[in-house]
XYZ file of C-alpha atoms in Angstrom:
780
model
C -10.742 -0.534 58.124
C -7.454 -0.648 59.821
C -6.032 -4.437 59.783
C -5.444 -5.163 63.554
C -2.700 -8.000 64.881
C -3.988 -11.416 65.594
C -1.978 -13.840 67.688
C -2.673 -17.680 67.829
C -4.373 -19.519 70.732
C -2.771 -22.312 72.612
C -4.983 -24.917 70.600
C -4.164 -23.116 67.569
C -0.458 -23.354 68.229
C -0.731 -26.999 68.594
C -3.006 -27.377 65.598
C -0.126 -25.172 63.265
C 2.801 -27.334 64.784
C 0.708 -30.485 63.982
C 0.154 -29.075 60.165
C 3.808 -28.065 59.642
C 4.789 -31.623 60.786
C 2.402 -33.222 58.405
C 3.946 -31.371 55.579
C 7.623 -32.048 56.721
C 8.493 -28.296 56.402
C 10.250 -26.322 58.907
C 9.409 -22.618 59.974
C 11.934 -21.475 57.445
C 10.541 -23.566 54.450
C 7.184 -22.000 55.406
C 8.525 -18.754 55.360
C 10.253 -18.979 52.001
C 6.870 -20.802 50.320
C 5.105 -17.498 51.631
C 7.823 -15.094 50.274
C 8.117 -13.504 53.665
C 10.852 -13.389 56.268
C 11.094 -15.772 59.196
C 10.626 -13.305 61.944
C 6.741 -13.302 61.555
C 6.495 -17.079 61.547
C 8.414 -17.504 64.402
C 6.289 -14.758 66.342
C 3.225 -16.716 64.909
C 4.535 -19.987 66.660
C 5.596 -18.003 69.871
C 1.994 -17.123 70.410
C 2.880 -13.393 69.813
C 0.975 -10.617 67.738
C 1.477 -10.863 63.963
C -0.354 -8.690 61.365
C -3.546 -9.901 60.338
C -2.292 -10.451 56.738
C 0.787 -12.565 57.596
C -1.792 -14.184 60.134
C -3.995 -14.967 57.536
C -1.402 -16.103 54.985
C 0.134 -18.584 57.510
C -2.951 -20.390 58.269
C -3.995 -20.528 54.700
C -0.662 -22.065 53.782
C -1.223 -24.967 56.438
C -4.712 -25.524 55.472
C -6.106 -24.326 58.500
C -9.087 -21.856 59.491
C -7.493 -18.831 60.827
C -10.566 -18.091 62.839
C -10.041 -21.112 64.745
C -6.379 -20.580 65.146
C -6.977 -17.393 66.464
C -9.790 -18.791 68.799
C -12.249 -16.574 67.059
C -15.940 -17.593 66.326
C -16.463 -18.351 62.481
C -17.301 -15.080 60.564
C -16.677 -12.645 63.402
C -13.234 -11.561 62.169
C -14.958 -11.075 58.667
C -17.042 -8.413 59.969
C -20.165 -10.687 59.358
C -22.758 -10.770 61.658
C -25.350 -13.408 61.072
C -28.831 -13.936 62.699
C -28.790 -17.595 61.903
C -26.077 -20.202 60.623
C -26.975 -21.373 57.275
C -26.189 -24.934 56.374
C -26.640 -27.286 53.567
C -30.076 -26.979 51.772
C -30.962 -23.416 53.341
C -27.609 -22.286 52.021
C -28.343 -23.662 48.465
C -31.749 -22.405 48.766
C -30.194 -19.012 49.502
C -27.661 -19.198 46.424
C -30.152 -20.217 43.887
C -32.434 -17.263 45.135
C -29.817 -14.702 44.842
C -28.766 -15.882 41.479
C -32.168 -15.581 40.247
C -32.519 -12.048 41.543
C -28.941 -11.154 39.838
C -29.496 -12.786 36.642
C -30.946 -9.727 34.550
C -28.400 -7.463 36.171
C -25.655 -9.579 35.142
C -26.988 -10.025 31.406
C -27.315 -6.304 31.128
C -23.973 -5.712 32.413
C -22.159 -8.036 30.719
C -23.702 -9.356 27.544
C -23.140 -6.040 25.690
C -20.092 -5.224 24.072
C -19.646 -1.220 22.776
C -16.905 -1.709 19.967
C -14.795 0.670 18.695
C -16.081 3.008 15.762
C -19.592 0.714 15.838
C -22.771 2.761 16.410
C -24.734 -0.311 17.283
C -23.878 -2.453 20.655
C -23.149 -5.976 19.533
C -24.201 -9.055 21.962
C -20.945 -10.762 23.473
C -21.764 -14.238 22.722
C -22.607 -13.244 18.897
C -18.741 -12.190 18.641
C -16.929 -14.063 21.454
C -13.924 -16.262 20.557
C -12.236 -18.543 22.735
C -9.033 -17.493 24.227
C -6.157 -19.296 25.224
C -3.569 -18.240 27.963
C 0.118 -19.294 28.845
C 1.289 -20.346 32.240
C 4.446 -18.872 31.842
C 4.665 -15.025 31.850
C 6.909 -13.991 28.879
C 8.261 -11.037 30.798
C 9.381 -13.141 33.777
C 11.310 -15.390 31.917
C 15.303 -15.307 32.145
C 16.206 -15.517 28.452
C 18.876 -13.737 26.074
C 17.874 -11.947 23.110
C 19.817 -14.686 20.943
C 17.366 -17.253 22.758
C 14.145 -15.116 21.605
C 15.667 -15.382 17.740
C 16.423 -18.950 18.127
C 12.369 -19.378 18.051
C 12.143 -18.500 14.509
C 13.872 -19.949 11.192
C 14.278 -16.841 9.433
C 13.318 -13.146 9.451
C 10.275 -13.896 7.195
C 8.999 -16.039 10.154
C 8.521 -13.254 12.352
C 4.763 -12.934 12.229
C 4.580 -12.933 16.005
C 7.491 -11.502 17.688
C 9.005 -13.106 20.700
C 5.894 -15.404 20.025
C 4.752 -18.337 22.218
C 6.255 -21.442 20.070
C 8.147 -22.830 23.040
C 4.751 -22.691 25.114
C 1.955 -24.663 25.340
C -1.633 -22.993 25.123
C -4.130 -23.876 27.667
C -7.847 -22.771 27.050
C -8.714 -19.675 29.107
C -11.976 -21.487 30.603
C -9.921 -24.126 31.896
C -7.502 -21.996 33.561
C -10.450 -20.353 35.689
C -11.755 -24.211 36.293
C -7.985 -24.838 37.550
C -7.626 -21.921 40.045
C -9.722 -20.470 42.573
C -7.934 -17.218 42.425
C -6.247 -16.338 39.120
C -4.777 -13.222 37.558
C -5.353 -12.634 33.796
C -2.377 -10.797 32.103
C -2.339 -9.223 28.381
C -1.398 -6.844 26.481
C -3.882 -3.916 25.177
C -6.743 -5.012 23.146
C -5.794 -8.652 23.797
C -9.515 -9.300 24.923
C -9.013 -9.658 28.669
C -12.185 -7.577 29.658
C -14.111 -9.684 26.864
C -13.168 -12.973 28.619
C -14.098 -11.802 31.922
C -17.716 -10.493 30.854
C -17.852 -14.179 28.775
C -17.142 -16.019 32.526
C -20.001 -13.679 34.008
C -22.499 -15.118 31.320
C -21.607 -18.405 31.387
C -21.786 -18.413 35.310
C -25.149 -16.473 34.821
C -26.307 -19.201 32.610
C -25.496 -22.160 34.986
C -22.479 -23.533 32.518
C -20.071 -22.237 34.650
C -19.719 -22.679 38.422
C -23.397 -22.824 38.956
C -23.403 -23.057 42.771
C -21.817 -19.508 42.955
C -23.002 -16.223 42.167
C -21.463 -13.600 39.961
C -19.812 -10.121 40.897
C -18.556 -8.418 38.258
C -16.614 -5.104 39.121
C -14.787 -2.610 37.052
C -11.985 -1.645 39.068
C -12.053 1.967 37.686
C -15.444 2.656 38.717
C -14.749 0.996 41.836
C -12.209 3.563 42.640
C -13.752 6.462 41.317
C -16.907 5.885 43.613
C -14.574 5.085 46.523
C -13.173 8.238 45.873
C -16.235 10.183 45.877
C -17.582 8.378 48.985
C -13.620 8.269 50.831
C -14.875 4.699 51.218
C -12.342 2.087 49.887
C -14.426 -1.063 50.889
C -15.161 -3.869 48.336
C -17.589 -5.333 50.844
C -19.812 -2.373 50.905
C -19.485 -2.101 47.093
C -20.669 -5.490 46.501
C -23.009 -5.209 49.251
C -24.739 -2.276 47.958
C -24.803 -3.804 44.400
C -26.356 -6.727 45.825
C -28.850 -4.422 47.433
C -29.762 -2.973 43.992
C -31.059 -6.328 43.045
C -33.019 -6.864 46.178
C -30.303 -8.967 47.886
C -30.277 -7.843 51.558
C -27.036 -6.894 53.139
C -27.044 -9.671 55.737
C -27.409 -12.365 52.775
C -24.562 -10.874 51.040
C -22.259 -10.942 53.760
C -23.403 -14.965 54.414
C -22.767 -15.740 50.954
C -19.226 -13.994 51.159
C -18.337 -15.629 54.436
C -19.317 -19.088 52.746
C -17.574 -18.346 49.307
C -20.291 -18.390 47.137
C -19.035 -15.930 44.837
C -17.204 -15.844 41.671
C -15.809 -12.533 41.890
C -14.553 -10.621 38.719
C -12.049 -7.618 39.193
C -11.488 -5.982 35.650
C -9.000 -3.653 34.829
C -6.646 -3.024 37.411
C -4.293 -1.144 35.245
C -7.107 1.648 34.635
C -6.893 2.990 38.255
C -5.511 6.493 38.401
C -2.026 6.717 39.934
C -3.044 8.530 43.022
C -5.688 5.692 44.170
C -3.656 2.537 42.775
C -2.134 1.881 46.316
C -5.429 2.222 48.203
C -7.210 -0.136 45.343
C -4.432 -2.847 45.703
C -4.467 -2.827 49.444
C -8.100 -3.383 49.504
C -8.252 -5.904 46.932
C -5.182 -7.770 48.932
C -7.325 -7.418 52.264
C -10.414 -8.482 50.623
C -9.074 -11.520 48.889
C -7.592 -12.666 52.022
C -10.713 -12.187 54.465
C -13.158 -13.820 52.215
C -10.665 -16.401 50.642
C -13.171 -19.151 50.131
C -14.685 -17.425 47.143
C -13.245 -17.513 43.662
C -11.291 -14.615 42.364
C -10.108 -13.436 38.781
C -8.380 -10.373 38.354
C -7.411 -8.525 34.870
C -4.627 -6.409 34.274
C -2.329 -5.401 31.596
C 0.722 -7.357 31.961
C 3.181 -4.492 31.975
C 0.961 -2.589 34.642
C 1.281 -5.392 37.237
C 3.382 -4.554 40.059
C 1.791 -5.999 43.043
C 1.463 -9.777 43.125
C -1.564 -11.061 45.118
C -0.845 -13.814 47.734
C -2.065 -16.985 46.509
C -2.773 -15.996 42.759
C -1.705 -17.656 39.869
C -0.786 -15.819 36.923
C -1.588 -16.622 33.258
C -0.981 -14.500 30.007
C -3.374 -14.369 27.220
C -1.951 -15.434 24.124
C -2.002 -13.832 20.863
C -4.928 -15.266 18.356
C -3.680 -18.079 16.663
C -5.069 -18.731 12.954
C -8.026 -20.641 13.721
C -9.076 -18.049 16.244
C -8.400 -15.381 13.730
C -10.660 -17.056 11.380
C -13.585 -17.680 13.840
C -13.503 -13.957 15.050
C -13.504 -12.813 11.489
C -16.436 -14.945 10.371
C -18.561 -13.919 13.507
C -17.617 -10.243 13.016
C -19.290 -9.910 9.512
C -22.261 -11.432 10.988
C -22.638 -9.564 14.397
C -20.889 -6.398 13.587
C -21.284 -5.632 9.821
C -24.987 -6.706 10.691
C -24.928 -9.152 7.373
C -27.240 -12.258 6.889
C -25.555 -15.408 8.049
C -25.126 -16.358 4.419
C -23.461 -12.963 3.304
C -21.597 -12.862 6.638
C -19.904 -16.296 6.410
C -19.336 -15.169 2.308
C -17.653 -12.268 3.129
C -15.786 -13.556 6.154
C -14.582 -16.429 3.836
C -13.348 -13.671 1.174
C -11.660 -11.838 4.127
C -9.522 -14.907 5.204
C -8.860 -16.205 1.936
C -7.411 -12.452 1.156
C -5.645 -12.147 4.497
C -3.567 -15.240 3.713
C -2.187 -13.767 0.488
C 1.499 -13.460 0.614
C 1.132 -9.800 -0.010
C -1.051 -9.016 2.999
C 1.635 -10.940 5.515
C 2.295 -7.774 7.536
C -1.580 -7.179 7.867
C -2.040 -10.654 9.005
C 0.551 -10.142 11.643
C -1.721 -7.513 13.256
C -4.582 -9.817 13.264
C -3.088 -11.790 16.254
C -4.538 -8.995 18.676
C -8.255 -8.858 18.652
C -8.348 -5.132 18.914
C -6.487 -4.663 15.866
C -8.161 -7.470 14.111
C -11.316 -5.647 14.639
C -10.009 -2.443 12.956
C -8.930 -4.686 10.099
C -12.368 -6.147 9.557
C -13.686 -2.330 9.542
C -11.418 -1.597 6.837
C -12.215 -4.348 4.926
C -15.885 -4.128 4.984
C -15.632 -0.991 2.839
C -14.691 -2.371 -0.275
C -14.213 -5.916 0.317
C -10.564 -5.724 -0.036
C -7.442 -4.567 1.738
C -6.081 -1.052 1.218
C -3.376 -0.694 -1.274
C -1.779 1.471 0.905
C -1.657 -0.464 4.158
C 0.463 2.661 5.645
C -2.949 4.200 6.506
C -4.177 1.219 8.252
C -0.977 1.058 10.612
C -1.499 4.515 11.237
C -4.880 4.193 12.333
C -3.819 1.076 14.344
C -1.241 3.374 15.790
C -3.806 6.003 16.892
C -5.987 3.571 18.416
C -3.000 2.257 20.890
C -1.838 5.747 21.494
C -5.084 7.397 21.992
C -8.508 6.062 21.059
C -8.880 2.796 22.847
C -8.447 4.576 26.133
C -10.565 7.714 25.344
C -13.302 5.936 24.031
C -13.626 3.891 27.411
C -12.752 7.346 29.512
C -9.717 6.012 31.149
C -6.941 8.790 31.400
C -3.260 7.500 31.856
C -1.223 9.518 34.199
C 2.120 7.825 34.122
C 3.670 9.709 31.072
C 5.054 13.259 32.116
C 2.879 15.816 30.296
C 5.667 17.640 28.878
C 5.868 14.263 26.712
C 3.275 15.014 23.997
C 1.864 12.691 21.549
C 3.948 14.196 18.814
C 7.186 13.863 20.825
C 5.880 10.256 21.802
C 5.557 9.430 17.837
C 9.013 10.949 17.242
C 10.478 8.874 19.818
C 8.999 5.831 18.777
C 10.225 6.356 15.152
C 13.749 6.890 16.267
C 14.042 3.938 18.458
C 12.313 1.689 15.589
C 14.750 3.180 12.866
C 17.924 2.908 14.985
C 17.181 -0.803 16.030
C 16.112 -1.977 12.793
C 18.901 -0.314 10.810
C 21.321 -2.112 13.348
C 19.475 -5.413 12.932
C 17.850 -5.625 16.369
C 14.355 -7.128 16.732
C 14.827 -7.824 20.490
C 16.922 -5.339 22.434
C 18.030 -4.778 26.038
C 16.658 -1.766 28.190
C 19.908 -0.704 28.137
C 19.897 -0.144 24.227
C 16.492 1.715 24.802
C 17.638 4.063 27.472
C 20.770 4.729 25.151
C 18.819 5.696 22.163
C 16.279 7.616 23.974
C 18.866 9.541 25.969
C 19.562 12.406 23.578
C 15.748 13.056 22.853
C 14.541 12.974 26.587
C 17.399 14.651 27.885
C 16.359 18.334 27.198
C 12.627 17.403 28.017
C 14.118 16.188 31.648
C 11.991 13.252 31.588
C 12.875 9.756 33.466
C 13.738 7.620 30.497
C 12.758 4.308 32.251
C 9.282 5.540 33.319
C 8.658 6.403 29.742
C 9.598 2.711 28.938
C 7.425 1.415 31.134
C 4.476 3.686 30.626
C 4.832 3.259 26.733
C 4.582 -0.501 27.246
C 1.767 -0.101 29.795
C -0.340 2.398 28.154
C -0.147 1.745 24.465
C 1.280 -1.878 24.291
C 3.634 -0.767 21.256
C 6.917 -1.960 23.291
C 6.919 -5.506 24.916
C 8.999 -7.159 27.470
C 9.746 -10.525 25.547
C 11.865 -11.578 28.650
C 13.560 -9.790 31.804
C 14.875 -6.662 30.485
C 14.334 -7.475 26.544
C 12.318 -5.756 24.889
C 10.693 -5.630 21.198
C 8.019 -3.794 19.403
C 4.331 -5.625 19.642
C 4.692 -6.277 16.329
C 7.354 -6.356 13.855
C 4.985 -4.471 11.255
C 5.054 -1.550 13.678
C 8.854 -1.293 13.792
C 8.849 -1.401 9.913
C 5.826 1.281 9.869
C 7.810 3.703 12.263
C 11.119 3.193 10.244
C 9.577 4.263 7.097
C 7.689 7.221 8.770
C 11.075 8.562 10.392
C 12.471 8.459 6.700
C 9.942 10.213 5.075
C 9.683 12.767 7.907
C 13.271 13.137 7.619
C 13.300 13.667 3.738
C 14.936 15.160 1.853
C 17.618 15.501 4.463
C 17.414 11.700 4.742
C 19.716 10.526 2.124
C 17.636 7.942 0.119
C 20.841 6.453 -1.140
C 21.129 5.011 2.309
C 17.807 3.232 2.021
C 18.381 2.034 -1.633
C 21.748 0.305 -0.378
C 19.477 -2.127 1.495
C 17.557 -2.927 -1.691
C 18.565 -6.696 -1.800
C 18.168 -7.363 1.907
C 14.582 -8.891 2.052
C 14.041 -7.485 5.535
C 13.982 -4.400 4.228
C 11.671 -4.766 1.301
C 8.380 -3.819 3.627
C 10.455 -0.350 4.290
C 10.643 0.326 0.702
C 7.128 -0.305 0.115
C 6.027 2.134 3.220
C 8.500 4.535 2.128
C 7.204 4.989 -1.248
C 3.831 4.950 -0.419
C 4.126 7.848 2.148
C 6.703 10.186 0.117
C 4.963 13.189 -1.357
C 7.031 12.610 -4.210
C 8.381 9.128 -5.352
C 10.353 9.849 -8.444
C 13.604 9.918 -6.780
C 13.346 6.992 -4.842
C 12.079 5.041 -7.871
C 15.031 6.008 -9.796
C 17.631 5.125 -7.676
C 16.014 1.631 -7.063
C 16.037 1.064 -10.859
C 19.691 2.368 -11.084
C 20.854 0.052 -8.384
C 19.007 -2.869 -9.665
C 20.457 -2.246 -13.093
C 23.768 -2.346 -11.455
C 23.627 -5.693 -9.937
C 23.947 -7.743 -13.291
C 25.802 -4.791 -15.256
C 29.232 -6.493 -14.950
C 28.439 -10.191 -15.765
C 28.846 -10.609 -19.427
C 26.780 -13.755 -19.574
C 23.849 -12.452 -17.605
C 24.016 -9.638 -19.852
C 24.004 -11.598 -22.831
C 21.030 -13.224 -21.498
C 19.088 -10.297 -21.037
C 19.755 -9.343 -24.458
C 17.971 -12.634 -25.501
C 15.513 -11.954 -23.335
C 14.734 -8.816 -24.796
C 15.014 -10.402 -28.346
C 12.494 -13.039 -27.475
C 9.897 -11.282 -25.986
C 10.002 -8.881 -28.867
C 9.052 -11.578 -31.235
C 6.103 -12.482 -29.376
C 2.811 -10.709 -31.200
C 0.819 -10.138 -28.100
C -0.724 -6.738 -26.633
C 0.833 -7.241 -23.514
C 3.317 -4.553 -21.778
C 6.935 -5.990 -22.936
C 8.455 -5.799 -19.467
C 5.611 -8.442 -18.470
C 6.417 -10.692 -21.184
C 10.038 -10.438 -20.364
C 9.200 -11.517 -16.842
C 7.432 -14.304 -17.922
C 10.145 -15.830 -20.155
C 12.795 -15.187 -17.520
C 10.652 -17.366 -15.117
C 10.455 -20.265 -17.654
C 14.205 -20.017 -17.921
C 14.892 -20.100 -14.427
C 12.301 -23.067 -14.005
C 13.688 -25.232 -16.674
C 17.160 -24.969 -15.869
C 16.769 -26.209 -12.369
C 15.733 -29.781 -11.041
C 13.864 -29.932 -7.771
C 16.646 -31.622 -6.142
C 19.069 -28.940 -6.491
C 17.034 -25.826 -7.245
C 19.127 -22.715 -6.307
C 17.051 -20.446 -8.330
C 13.194 -20.931 -8.226
C 10.827 -18.243 -8.131
C 7.486 -18.354 -6.463
C 5.624 -18.148 -9.259
C 5.156 -15.467 -12.343
C 4.852 -12.676 -9.728
C 6.330 -10.189 -11.564
C 4.678 -10.701 -14.507
C 1.354 -10.656 -12.639
C 2.256 -7.560 -11.123
C 3.216 -5.616 -14.236
C 0.080 -6.912 -16.435
C -1.761 -9.569 -14.630
C -1.750 -13.356 -15.922
C -0.526 -13.110 -19.814
C -0.163 -16.998 -19.860
C -3.334 -17.931 -21.215
C -2.260 -16.492 -24.824
C -1.741 -19.360 -27.186
C 1.770 -18.480 -27.972
C 3.154 -18.365 -24.502
C 1.340 -21.190 -23.476
C 3.075 -23.364 -26.105
C 6.667 -22.148 -24.774
C 5.522 -22.493 -21.004
C 4.922 -26.348 -22.121
C 8.174 -26.486 -24.240
C 10.087 -24.968 -21.092
C 8.391 -27.512 -18.873
C 9.254 -30.473 -21.081
C 13.177 -29.141 -20.891
C 12.602 -29.116 -16.865
C 11.128 -32.568 -17.238
C 14.443 -33.888 -18.931
C 16.843 -32.059 -16.437
C 14.576 -34.088 -13.616
C 14.694 -37.051 -15.536
C 18.884 -37.021 -15.936
C 18.949 -36.537 -12.047
C 16.596 -39.174 -11.426
C 17.952 -41.907 -12.974
C 21.001 -41.698 -10.778
C 18.519 -42.498 -7.993
C 15.841 -45.030 -7.904
C 13.948 -46.585 -10.852
C 10.568 -45.747 -9.811
C 11.285 -41.989 -9.165
C 12.715 -41.718 -12.527
C 9.818 -43.310 -14.336
C 7.355 -40.569 -12.520
C 9.557 -38.133 -14.071
C 9.341 -39.750 -17.371
C 5.890 -39.986 -17.455
C 5.682 -36.237 -16.595
C 7.784 -35.675 -19.816
C 5.797 -37.457 -21.837
C 2.621 -36.009 -20.677
C 3.961 -32.269 -20.849
C 5.780 -33.049 -24.477
C 2.182 -34.368 -25.669
C 0.410 -31.397 -24.580
C 3.210 -29.056 -26.408
C 3.259 -31.074 -29.454
C -0.694 -30.558 -29.598
C -0.482 -27.015 -29.486
C 2.324 -25.979 -32.253
C 0.495 -24.243 -35.220
C 3.831 -24.289 -37.390
C 3.572 -27.533 -39.366
C 7.332 -27.961 -39.711
C 7.895 -27.522 -35.881
C 4.761 -30.024 -35.426
C 6.436 -32.690 -37.942
C 9.790 -32.801 -36.085
C 8.345 -32.765 -32.886
C 6.092 -35.915 -33.844
C 9.144 -37.736 -35.063
C 10.999 -36.938 -31.698
C 7.877 -38.352 -29.989
C 7.721 -41.309 -31.848
C 11.614 -42.009 -30.580
C 10.305 -42.257 -27.019
C 9.901 -45.947 -26.001
C 6.728 -47.067 -24.371
C 7.373 -46.522 -20.633
C 4.263 -48.639 -19.062
C 5.237 -51.847 -21.400
C 9.079 -52.192 -20.331
C 10.501 -49.602 -17.904
C 13.752 -51.134 -17.906
C 14.015 -50.815 -21.497
C 13.001 -47.225 -21.335
C 15.991 -46.548 -18.588
C 18.372 -47.982 -21.031
C 17.236 -46.206 -24.122
C 17.546 -43.178 -22.076
C 21.016 -43.579 -20.802
C 22.185 -44.658 -24.297
C 20.242 -42.042 -26.544
C 18.738 -39.484 -24.074
C 21.383 -36.850 -24.259
C 21.299 -37.040 -28.157
C 17.199 -36.746 -27.942
C 17.840 -33.546 -25.797
C 20.166 -32.272 -28.193
C 17.894 -32.565 -30.950
C 14.958 -31.301 -29.269
C 16.691 -28.304 -27.956
C 18.262 -27.504 -31.659
C 14.525 -27.542 -33.105
C 13.427 -25.073 -30.348
C 15.942 -22.866 -30.994
C 15.472 -22.691 -34.560
C 11.624 -22.537 -34.642
C 10.929 -20.849 -31.396
C 14.328 -19.414 -30.152
C 14.088 -21.242 -26.988
C 15.790 -24.038 -25.246
C 19.230 -22.735 -25.010
C 21.382 -24.480 -22.124
C 22.738 -21.262 -20.565
C 24.729 -22.755 -17.893
C 24.734 -20.549 -15.249
C 27.067 -21.153 -12.532
C 25.561 -21.266 -8.789
C 26.528 -17.444 -8.074
C 24.810 -16.411 -11.568
C 21.840 -18.292 -10.415
C 21.785 -16.819 -7.077
C 22.179 -13.148 -8.473
C 19.744 -13.771 -11.190
C 16.995 -14.784 -8.295
C 18.096 -11.567 -6.528
C 17.994 -9.723 -9.558
C 14.201 -10.765 -10.049
C 13.150 -10.283 -6.496
C 14.428 -6.640 -6.863
C 12.751 -5.830 -9.699
C 9.276 -7.428 -8.340
C 9.874 -4.989 -5.220
C 10.284 -2.127 -7.768
C 7.164 -2.861 -9.498
C 5.328 -3.060 -6.343
C 6.515 0.150 -5.337
C 5.557 1.429 -8.679
C 1.954 0.171 -7.965
C 1.677 1.683 -4.277
C 3.235 5.007 -4.859
C 0.791 7.853 -4.047
C 2.751 10.330 -6.389
C 5.013 9.425 -9.446
C 5.057 11.203 -12.625
C 3.930 9.372 -15.583
C 7.237 9.928 -17.476
C 9.224 8.146 -14.794
C 6.790 5.162 -14.318
C 6.872 4.949 -18.191
C 10.648 4.729 -18.269
C 11.227 2.395 -15.819
C 8.861 0.205 -17.216
C 9.934 -0.286 -20.437
C 13.593 -0.670 -19.144
C 12.642 -3.374 -16.929
C 14.845 -6.486 -17.549
C 16.914 -5.239 -19.892
C 20.401 -5.541 -20.798
C 22.658 -2.113 -20.119
C 22.787 -1.814 -23.720
C 19.062 -1.879 -24.449
C 18.547 0.333 -21.411
C 20.356 3.082 -23.072
C 18.648 2.836 -26.430
C 15.205 3.260 -24.719
C 16.498 6.258 -22.558
C 17.678 7.856 -25.900
C 14.439 7.562 -27.429
C 12.961 9.145 -24.578
C 15.664 11.970 -24.532
C 14.802 12.459 -28.473
C 11.326 12.913 -27.644
């Protein structure tokens, strides 16, 4: 229907001027509030004709009935002719009757989910997880890249790039209750459609807006039908939908005129480009005409171009930890078709493994519901996550690039056809590699255009159009603030970088990658690259050489590594020697630092476990661990006495307990006798704390030296290595990169047994000892 102009009646102008005065507004301020020029406002108050849309907006802003201002009977301008005026009880009765007639249709339409790669349908309420929304749209904020970086304490805190730490989260249902007109924006797979279906079911049950009737419209389907019949008319579309449920046309018009519908319009971004303008115009016209109804529209955040007058906009927030856990537990019952007990058990196993440190990057993807579904699918096969996460990331990439739209029958047409899927992937790989190498997590649009320029110029493609299309269609790029972008997940940026390196091999100089081995932010790149290379021998050998050179020139650290080799070789256990060396390395680190000033402190026996599993249950190693712990307690006690007595006594108790356990474990009778004598020298702590303090300050140092002397003599441990701060830092770095190397060995899909054996046998050895081992390989 063509929108005709309207003019205010003399009575309407007087009412409008009174409303303007009550608001203490000027005509200019009214125009500013509406986001329009002053001219139509001036014409309105002069009684001249203005467009229907402006007329309605002005009246709504003033709180007036635009029909009355125009001097029209109520309902005439809605194209609604009623046989009788419904009031009070009659209208309530009509609402109840229509709700009853619509109930089964809404249940059938909205309570079923067809999930990706799942043959059976899933009941929505069996898996639904409440969403949160953000009232500030991230892409509309004026922030610099440096401002976004301040949200994070360190690079390891990038679990949610551009995350929402600054914003308060509002339950999605609360946002719907607050606003009669709401636009729900979100990334692909963030749960927008599921949320609208949930609203429909809750309303249908009478739990939400029980005095309204649901109309759930997939905008793509409306556009397809409208194109077929050449009629972009939501009133007719809804009327026909209601008619199929036995609701007469006249009743539908009455209900719309009286504002008795909750109208859910899902997927504004899914409309083909050639119909987008017509659909947008019709939604705008319909929501202004039937303004009394409640409207919720969903759209991908990057696709939002048109802002509907009077609509509040919110953005779907990423899942938090609690939401991930709720979704996963529901998934393993509702989707995996497990019993409640088995589903809960597998769900708990899934959550426990998801929170392991090595699964941090998988955990980062889980904040998006669509990708969390994929992760659950992968996990249920073996009740564990894949050793090679690269395959999982590739599946996630293909879902976002192709399959998510494909399974729903959506054809995106914003990316030029000559930018093929392969070219699009290569473009993303190039962008990720360059930005990651330069240390950019957030980058301005100009940076993307610069990177894309050389690649896209031969294809004669509009660079800006490609950026927006990738953001809208795939959700792989996200606008974090105005003109500031990042990859939707840091995991994708890392994966794309690794893919670029692998696809460029052997032309890509692996030495360039190995030069970053001490930078923790590159460690995931190493793991992914090694897992994808057709032959990992070269990169693993280059890594080993780089690691050995880290400590090659420090004589004290070389001497320490020599001792480490000698000590571990003296232990008669059937474990890999490198694992035993890793165990003693951690023991020395822990015993040489106190918690008040610990420069070197590893996260546990990670390297040892990566090599051979937990070897600390061996009796001989358990004894040495308690002896090293005793030394650590002594270091703590020396420092604690410089502070408060109570704090020092806590450490004194820890020293006695640890030392007692060590003495009990000793088998050698001579060492046991010596240690028992040292134990008797310690005064009782509880009976007289001050006496213990005085004794320790007078004789503690000598007692410590006696203990260390005996440990050196009988166990070859207890040395005071006296590493300086630089050496401590270097030793920690050395440990970390060796752990990385072992992880790479374990994740490599193709490495020869000779290379693997040589690397493992030379781990944590001094340069001289490495040469001896290598010579033995050569001789063989």
